[in-house]
């Protein structure tokens, strides 16, 4: 019980940093490891040690469900989803205890009961891996959408700046003496037209050259 309390607090601390799915995956793998140890040790001392390990690993699994629901589901559905998940977890624990006792009565061996627990734990790990892969895919799709939006905004901004520069150059060319000065400078090998560049210094130099003519 004491290790279970530590596990709940520690799992919450871990979930705040790596997310609920990864926290649950770590807890499920550790819980499966503790169940595996039960198959190879049968002394009273090992029972206490492995039980403490099991409590330490298992305690943070159920609290992680609420975090996963909040991460994967809309906020408007969080309360209903959490209720369904908690109901399923309580039902699973009740059914697991009953079926393990039934297996022991039928076989006379705890090994078969622990193997049953390992099988269900493996199923849980598989589901968590699938959820983790799905979360990564959704994150990748979201990132591509963000990159596309940023690219469109950048292109629009560049186009707007180019339009402003062309408008400014046309205004300078229409000023009295501007066009004549440009042709005279072109005859001497200089640049007659205003130089259009997105780099600020180059734009300023181009405008200065036209105004100076």
PDB file of C-alpha atoms in Angstrom:
ATOM      1  CA  UNK A   1       0.000   0.000   0.000  1.00  0.00           C
ATOM      2  CA  UNK A   2       2.819   2.377   0.903  1.00  0.00           C
ATOM      3  CA  UNK A   3       4.643   1.723  -2.371  1.00  0.00           C
ATOM      4  CA  UNK A   4       1.349   2.209  -4.212  1.00  0.00           C
ATOM      5  CA  UNK A   5       1.047   5.715  -2.739  1.00  0.00           C
ATOM      6  CA  UNK A   6       4.599   6.526  -3.808  1.00  0.00           C
ATOM      7  CA  UNK A   7       3.827   5.168  -7.263  1.00  0.00           C
ATOM      8  CA  UNK A   8       0.767   7.368  -7.695  1.00  0.00           C
ATOM      9  CA  UNK A   9       2.652  10.536  -6.791  1.00  0.00           C
ATOM     10  CA  UNK A  10       5.716   9.571  -8.813  1.00  0.00           C
ATOM     11  CA  UNK A  11       3.654   8.620 -11.853  1.00  0.00           C
ATOM     12  CA  UNK A  12       1.871  11.965 -11.772  1.00  0.00           C
ATOM     13  CA  UNK A  13       5.223  13.752 -11.599  1.00  0.00           C
ATOM     14  CA  UNK A  14       6.459  11.684 -14.553  1.00  0.00           C
ATOM     15  CA  UNK A  15       3.264  12.186 -16.589  1.00  0.00           C
ATOM     16  CA  UNK A  16       3.634  15.956 -16.296  1.00  0.00           C
ATOM     17  CA  UNK A  17       6.932  15.651 -18.146  1.00  0.00           C
ATOM     18  CA  UNK A  18       6.556  12.846 -20.677  1.00  0.00           C
ATOM     19  CA  UNK A  19       2.769  12.493 -21.038  1.00  0.00           C
ATOM     20  CA  UNK A  20       0.191   9.970 -19.882  1.00  0.00           C
ATOM     21  CA  UNK A  21       0.692   7.378 -22.633  1.00  0.00           C
ATOM     22  CA  UNK A  22       4.439   7.030 -22.061  1.00  0.00           C
ATOM     23  CA  UNK A  23       3.912   6.930 -18.299  1.00  0.00           C
ATOM     24  CA  UNK A  24       1.322   4.168 -18.620  1.00  0.00           C
ATOM     25  CA  UNK A  25       3.569   2.258 -21.019  1.00  0.00           C
ATOM     26  CA  UNK A  26       6.469   2.384 -18.555  1.00  0.00           C
ATOM     27  CA  UNK A  27       4.199   1.295 -15.708  1.00  0.00           C
ATOM     28  CA  UNK A  28       2.752  -1.571 -17.748  1.00  0.00           C
ATOM     29  CA  UNK A  29       6.183  -2.890 -18.730  1.00  0.00           C
ATOM     30  CA  UNK A  30       7.367  -2.663 -15.120  1.00  0.00           C
ATOM     31  CA  UNK A  31       4.197  -4.372 -13.882  1.00  0.00           C
ATOM     32  CA  UNK A  32       4.697  -7.179 -16.384  1.00  0.00           C
ATOM     33  CA  UNK A  33       8.268  -7.579 -15.151  1.00  0.00           C
ATOM     34  CA  UNK A  34       7.039  -7.951 -11.569  1.00  0.00           C
ATOM     35  CA  UNK A  35       4.464 -10.541 -12.668  1.00  0.00           C
ATOM     36  CA  UNK A  36       7.204 -12.437 -14.473  1.00  0.00           C
ATOM     37  CA  UNK A  37       9.254 -12.592 -11.278  1.00  0.00           C
ATOM     38  CA  UNK A  38       6.365 -14.348  -9.538  1.00  0.00           C
ATOM     39  CA  UNK A  39       6.883 -17.306 -11.864  1.00  0.00           C
ATOM     40  CA  UNK A  40      10.468 -17.913 -10.754  1.00  0.00           C
ATOM     41  CA  UNK A  41      10.409 -17.184  -7.008  1.00  0.00           C
ATOM     42  CA  UNK A  42       8.185 -18.797  -4.398  1.00  0.00           C
ATOM     43  CA  UNK A  43       9.776 -18.071  -1.018  1.00  0.00           C
ATOM     44  CA  UNK A  44       8.154 -15.798   1.559  1.00  0.00           C
ATOM     45  CA  UNK A  45      10.934 -13.195   1.339  1.00  0.00           C
ATOM     46  CA  UNK A  46      10.741 -13.017  -2.440  1.00  0.00           C
ATOM     47  CA  UNK A  47       6.947 -12.726  -2.176  1.00  0.00           C
ATOM     48  CA  UNK A  48       7.292  -9.606  -0.025  1.00  0.00           C
ATOM     49  CA  UNK A  49       9.932  -8.078  -2.285  1.00  0.00           C
ATOM     50  CA  UNK A  50       8.088  -8.760  -5.523  1.00  0.00           C
ATOM     51  CA  UNK A  51       4.791  -7.578  -4.023  1.00  0.00           C
ATOM     52  CA  UNK A  52       6.459  -4.294  -3.062  1.00  0.00           C
ATOM     53  CA  UNK A  53       7.784  -3.977  -6.601  1.00  0.00           C
ATOM     54  CA  UNK A  54       4.343  -4.747  -8.009  1.00  0.00           C
ATOM     55  CA  UNK A  55       2.722  -2.072  -5.837  1.00  0.00           C
ATOM     56  CA  UNK A  56       5.380   0.439  -6.868  1.00  0.00           C
ATOM     57  CA  UNK A  57       4.852  -0.274 -10.552  1.00  0.00           C
ATOM     58  CA  UNK A  58       1.086  -0.760 -10.579  1.00  0.00           C
ATOM     59  CA  UNK A  59       0.016   2.205  -8.453  1.00  0.00           C
ATOM     60  CA  UNK A  60       0.404   4.814 -11.179  1.00  0.00           C
ATOM     61  CA  UNK A  61      -1.382   2.930 -13.949  1.00  0.00           C
ATOM     62  CA  UNK A  62      -5.012   3.776 -13.153  1.00  0.00           C
ATOM     63  CA  UNK A  63      -4.369   7.517 -12.501  1.00  0.00           C
ATOM     64  CA  UNK A  64      -2.683   7.707 -15.914  1.00  0.00           C
ATOM     65  CA  UNK A  65      -5.958   6.813 -17.606  1.00  0.00           C
ATOM     66  CA  UNK A  66      -7.483  10.205 -16.819  1.00  0.00           C
ATOM     67  CA  UNK A  67      -4.439  11.979 -18.222  1.00  0.00           C
ATOM     68  CA  UNK A  68      -4.560   9.933 -21.420  1.00  0.00           C
ATOM     69  CA  UNK A  69      -8.266  10.690 -21.856  1.00  0.00           C
ATOM     70  CA  UNK A  70      -7.586  14.398 -21.501  1.00  0.00           C
ATOM     71  CA  UNK A  71      -4.715  14.237 -23.989  1.00  0.00           C
ATOM     72  CA  UNK A  72      -6.525  12.153 -26.618  1.00  0.00           C
ATOM     73  CA  UNK A  73     -10.164  13.234 -26.283  1.00  0.00           C
ATOM     74  CA  UNK A  74     -11.977  16.574 -26.602  1.00  0.00           C
ATOM     75  CA  UNK A  75     -12.383  18.465 -23.343  1.00  0.00           C
ATOM     76  CA  UNK A  76     -16.172  18.443 -23.747  1.00  0.00           C
ATOM     77  CA  UNK A  77     -16.152  14.618 -23.549  1.00  0.00           C
ATOM     78  CA  UNK A  78     -13.525  14.206 -20.824  1.00  0.00           C
ATOM     79  CA  UNK A  79     -15.898  13.515 -17.903  1.00  0.00           C
ATOM     80  CA  UNK A  80     -17.855  10.827 -19.756  1.00  0.00           C
ATOM     81  CA  UNK A  81     -14.709   9.197 -21.111  1.00  0.00           C
ATOM     82  CA  UNK A  82     -13.021   9.133 -17.704  1.00  0.00           C
ATOM     83  CA  UNK A  83     -16.106   7.496 -16.187  1.00  0.00           C
ATOM     84  CA  UNK A  84     -16.107   4.794 -18.866  1.00  0.00           C
ATOM     85  CA  UNK A  85     -12.377   4.142 -18.455  1.00  0.00           C
ATOM     86  CA  UNK A  86     -12.577   3.920 -14.665  1.00  0.00           C
ATOM     87  CA  UNK A  87     -15.563   1.562 -14.938  1.00  0.00           C
ATOM     88  CA  UNK A  88     -13.619  -0.637 -17.369  1.00  0.00           C
ATOM     89  CA  UNK A  89     -10.565  -0.675 -15.090  1.00  0.00           C
ATOM     90  CA  UNK A  90     -12.626  -1.662 -12.025  1.00  0.00           C
ATOM     91  CA  UNK A  91     -14.405  -4.353 -14.009  1.00  0.00           C
ATOM     92  CA  UNK A  92     -11.090  -5.631 -15.332  1.00  0.00           C
ATOM     93  CA  UNK A  93      -9.555  -5.858 -11.873  1.00  0.00           C
ATOM     94  CA  UNK A  94     -12.616  -7.674 -10.545  1.00  0.00           C
ATOM     95  CA  UNK A  95     -12.735 -10.067 -13.476  1.00  0.00           C
ATOM     96  CA  UNK A  96      -8.971 -10.605 -13.329  1.00  0.00           C
ATOM     97  CA  UNK A  97      -9.098 -11.623  -9.684  1.00  0.00           C
ATOM     98  CA  UNK A  98     -11.966 -14.014 -10.310  1.00  0.00           C
ATOM     99  CA  UNK A  99     -10.515 -15.612 -13.438  1.00  0.00           C
ATOM    100  CA  UNK A 100      -7.109 -16.066 -11.821  1.00  0.00           C
ATOM    101  CA  UNK A 101      -8.740 -17.844  -8.888  1.00  0.00           C
ATOM    102  CA  UNK A 102     -10.715 -19.983 -11.311  1.00  0.00           C
ATOM    103  CA  UNK A 103      -7.522 -20.891 -13.192  1.00  0.00           C
ATOM    104  CA  UNK A 104      -5.803 -21.851  -9.939  1.00  0.00           C
ATOM    105  CA  UNK A 105      -8.744 -24.037  -8.883  1.00  0.00           C
ATOM    106  CA  UNK A 106      -8.693 -25.730 -12.269  1.00  0.00           C
ATOM    107  CA  UNK A 107      -4.935 -26.255 -12.530  1.00  0.00           C
ATOM    108  CA  UNK A 108      -3.709 -26.161  -8.937  1.00  0.00           C
ATOM    109  CA  UNK A 109      -0.864 -23.882 -10.011  1.00  0.00           C
ATOM    110  CA  UNK A 110      -0.209 -20.201  -9.462  1.00  0.00           C
ATOM    111  CA  UNK A 111       2.031 -20.191 -12.527  1.00  0.00           C
ATOM    112  CA  UNK A 112      -0.982 -20.489 -14.828  1.00  0.00           C
ATOM    113  CA  UNK A 113      -2.746 -17.647 -13.011  1.00  0.00           C
ATOM    114  CA  UNK A 114       0.299 -15.382 -13.304  1.00  0.00           C
ATOM    115  CA  UNK A 115       0.659 -16.337 -16.958  1.00  0.00           C
ATOM    116  CA  UNK A 116      -2.912 -15.193 -17.475  1.00  0.00           C
ATOM    117  CA  UNK A 117      -1.994 -11.870 -15.889  1.00  0.00           C
ATOM    118  CA  UNK A 118       1.043 -11.580 -18.151  1.00  0.00           C
ATOM    119  CA  UNK A 119      -1.118 -12.172 -21.224  1.00  0.00           C
ATOM    120  CA  UNK A 120      -3.516  -9.377 -20.300  1.00  0.00           C
ATOM    121  CA  UNK A 121      -0.584  -7.121 -19.458  1.00  0.00           C
ATOM    122  CA  UNK A 122       0.915  -7.819 -22.885  1.00  0.00           C
ATOM    123  CA  UNK A 123      -2.394  -6.796 -24.461  1.00  0.00           C
ATOM    124  CA  UNK A 124      -2.310  -3.565 -22.480  1.00  0.00           C
ATOM    125  CA  UNK A 125       1.240  -2.823 -23.661  1.00  0.00           C
ATOM    126  CA  UNK A 126       0.210  -3.475 -27.256  1.00  0.00           C
ATOM    127  CA  UNK A 127      -2.675  -1.011 -26.977  1.00  0.00           C
ATOM    128  CA  UNK A 128      -0.380   1.605 -25.449  1.00  0.00           C
ATOM    129  CA  UNK A 129       2.130   1.189 -28.280  1.00  0.00           C
ATOM    130  CA  UNK A 130      -0.641   1.650 -30.838  1.00  0.00           C
ATOM    131  CA  UNK A 131      -1.857   4.783 -29.048  1.00  0.00           C
ATOM    132  CA  UNK A 132       1.691   6.139 -28.909  1.00  0.00           C
ATOM    133  CA  UNK A 133       2.167   5.551 -32.643  1.00  0.00           C
ATOM    134  CA  UNK A 134      -1.165   7.212 -33.355  1.00  0.00           C
ATOM    135  CA  UNK A 135      -0.241  10.197 -31.206  1.00  0.00           C
ATOM    136  CA  UNK A 136       3.037  10.595 -33.095  1.00  0.00           C
ATOM    137  CA  UNK A 137       1.243  10.419 -36.439  1.00  0.00           C
ATOM    138  CA  UNK A 138      -1.270  13.044 -35.334  1.00  0.00           C
ATOM    139  CA  UNK A 139       1.575  15.258 -34.128  1.00  0.00           C
ATOM    140  CA  UNK A 140       3.384  14.856 -37.459  1.00  0.00           C
ATOM    141  CA  UNK A 141       0.227  15.773 -39.406  1.00  0.00           C
ATOM    142  CA  UNK A 142      -0.337  18.794 -37.186  1.00  0.00           C
ATOM    143  CA  UNK A 143       3.270  19.887 -37.652  1.00  0.00           C
ATOM    144  CA  UNK A 144       2.964  19.610 -41.439  1.00  0.00           C
ATOM    145  CA  UNK A 145      -0.164  21.770 -41.336  1.00  0.00           C
ATOM    146  CA  UNK A 146       1.620  24.361 -39.226  1.00  0.00           C
ATOM    147  CA  UNK A 147       4.608  24.363 -41.595  1.00  0.00           C
ATOM    148  CA  UNK A 148       2.302  24.794 -44.602  1.00  0.00           C
ATOM    149  CA  UNK A 149       0.480  27.679 -42.914  1.00  0.00           C
ATOM    150  CA  UNK A 150       3.771  29.371 -42.004  1.00  0.00           C
ATOM    151  CA  UNK A 151       4.984  28.941 -45.581  1.00  0.00           C
ATOM    152  CA  UNK A 152       1.820  30.527 -46.979  1.00  0.00           C
ATOM    153  CA  UNK A 153       2.086  33.441 -44.544  1.00  0.00           C
ATOM    154  CA  UNK A 154       5.761  33.907 -45.463  1.00  0.00           C
ATOM    155  CA  UNK A 155       5.002  33.878 -49.203  1.00  0.00           C
ATOM    156  CA  UNK A 156       2.204  36.387 -48.718  1.00  0.00           C
ATOM    157  CA  UNK A 157       4.496  38.623 -46.676  1.00  0.00           C
ATOM    158  CA  UNK A 158       7.265  38.438 -49.285  1.00  0.00           C
ATOM    159  CA  UNK A 159       4.790  39.190 -52.078  1.00  0.00           C
ATOM    160  CA  UNK A 160       3.493  42.186 -50.131  1.00  0.00           C
ATOM    161  CA  UNK A 161       7.005  43.517 -49.589  1.00  0.00           C
ATOM    162  CA  UNK A 162       7.868  43.088 -53.257  1.00  0.00           C
ATOM    163  CA  UNK A 163       4.703  44.962 -54.266  1.00  0.00           C
ATOM    164  CA  UNK A 164       5.609  47.804 -51.910  1.00  0.00           C
ATOM    165  CA  UNK A 165       9.152  47.971 -53.307  1.00  0.00           C
ATOM    166  CA  UNK A 166       7.944  48.036 -56.906  1.00  0.00           C
ATOM    167  CA  UNK A 167       5.431  50.739 -56.032  1.00  0.00           C
ATOM    168  CA  UNK A 168       8.167  52.790 -54.386  1.00  0.00           C
ATOM    169  CA  UNK A 169      10.475  52.349 -57.377  1.00  0.00           C
ATOM    170  CA  UNK A 170       7.748  53.419 -59.798  1.00  0.00           C
ATOM    171  CA  UNK A 171       7.062  56.518 -57.696  1.00  0.00           C
ATOM    172  CA  UNK A 172      10.727  57.494 -57.776  1.00  0.00           C
ATOM    173  CA  UNK A 173      10.922  56.957 -61.541  1.00  0.00           C
ATOM    174  CA  UNK A 174       7.995  59.317 -62.106  1.00  0.00           C
ATOM    175  CA  UNK A 175       9.597  62.183 -60.147  1.00  0.00           C
ATOM    176  CA  UNK A 176      10.863  65.162 -62.270  1.00  0.00           C
ATOM    177  CA  UNK A 177      14.348  64.411 -63.526  1.00  0.00           C
ATOM    178  CA  UNK A 178      14.332  60.894 -62.158  1.00  0.00           C
ATOM    179  CA  UNK A 179      13.976  59.120 -65.488  1.00  0.00           C
ATOM    180  CA  UNK A 180      16.487  61.424 -67.251  1.00  0.00           C
ATOM    181  CA  UNK A 181      19.041  60.900 -64.515  1.00  0.00           C
ATOM    182  CA  UNK A 182      18.542  57.194 -64.804  1.00  0.00           C
ATOM    183  CA  UNK A 183      19.224  57.206 -68.560  1.00  0.00           C
ATOM    184  CA  UNK A 184      22.296  59.377 -68.132  1.00  0.00           C
ATOM    185  CA  UNK A 185      23.679  57.031 -65.468  1.00  0.00           C
ATOM    186  CA  UNK A 186      22.930  54.046 -67.688  1.00  0.00           C
ATOM    187  CA  UNK A 187      24.986  55.639 -70.500  1.00  0.00           C
ATOM    188  CA  UNK A 188      27.979  55.816 -68.183  1.00  0.00           C
ATOM    189  CA  UNK A 189      27.692  52.138 -67.212  1.00  0.00           C
ATOM    190  CA  UNK A 190      25.852  52.697 -63.942  1.00  0.00           C
ATOM    191  CA  UNK A 191      22.616  51.051 -62.911  1.00  0.00           C
ATOM    192  CA  UNK A 192      19.786  53.242 -64.100  1.00  0.00           C
ATOM    193  CA  UNK A 193      16.784  51.393 -62.702  1.00  0.00           C
ATOM    194  CA  UNK A 194      16.188  51.114 -58.973  1.00  0.00           C
ATOM    195  CA  UNK A 195      17.495  47.863 -57.571  1.00  0.00           C
ATOM    196  CA  UNK A 196      14.771  45.782 -55.915  1.00  0.00           C
ATOM    197  CA  UNK A 197      15.942  43.464 -53.164  1.00  0.00           C
ATOM    198  CA  UNK A 198      14.320  41.998 -50.067  1.00  0.00           C
ATOM    199  CA  UNK A 199      17.421  42.660 -48.023  1.00  0.00           C
ATOM    200  CA  UNK A 200      16.980  46.012 -46.333  1.00  0.00           C
ATOM    201  CA  UNK A 201      20.474  47.384 -46.939  1.00  0.00           C
ATOM    202  CA  UNK A 202      20.378  46.578 -50.645  1.00  0.00           C
ATOM    203  CA  UNK A 203      16.994  48.258 -51.028  1.00  0.00           C
ATOM    204  CA  UNK A 204      18.204  51.378 -49.285  1.00  0.00           C
ATOM    205  CA  UNK A 205      21.296  51.528 -51.492  1.00  0.00           C
ATOM    206  CA  UNK A 206      19.195  51.131 -54.653  1.00  0.00           C
ATOM    207  CA  UNK A 207      16.845  53.914 -53.646  1.00  0.00           C
ATOM    208  CA  UNK A 208      19.796  56.136 -52.693  1.00  0.00           C
ATOM    209  CA  UNK A 209      21.341  55.564 -56.118  1.00  0.00           C
ATOM    210  CA  UNK A 210      18.181  56.644 -57.920  1.00  0.00           C
ATOM    211  CA  UNK A 211      17.628  59.660 -55.686  1.00  0.00           C
ATOM    212  CA  UNK A 212      21.270  60.701 -56.010  1.00  0.00           C
ATOM    213  CA  UNK A 213      20.981  60.751 -59.817  1.00  0.00           C
TER     214      UNK A 213
END
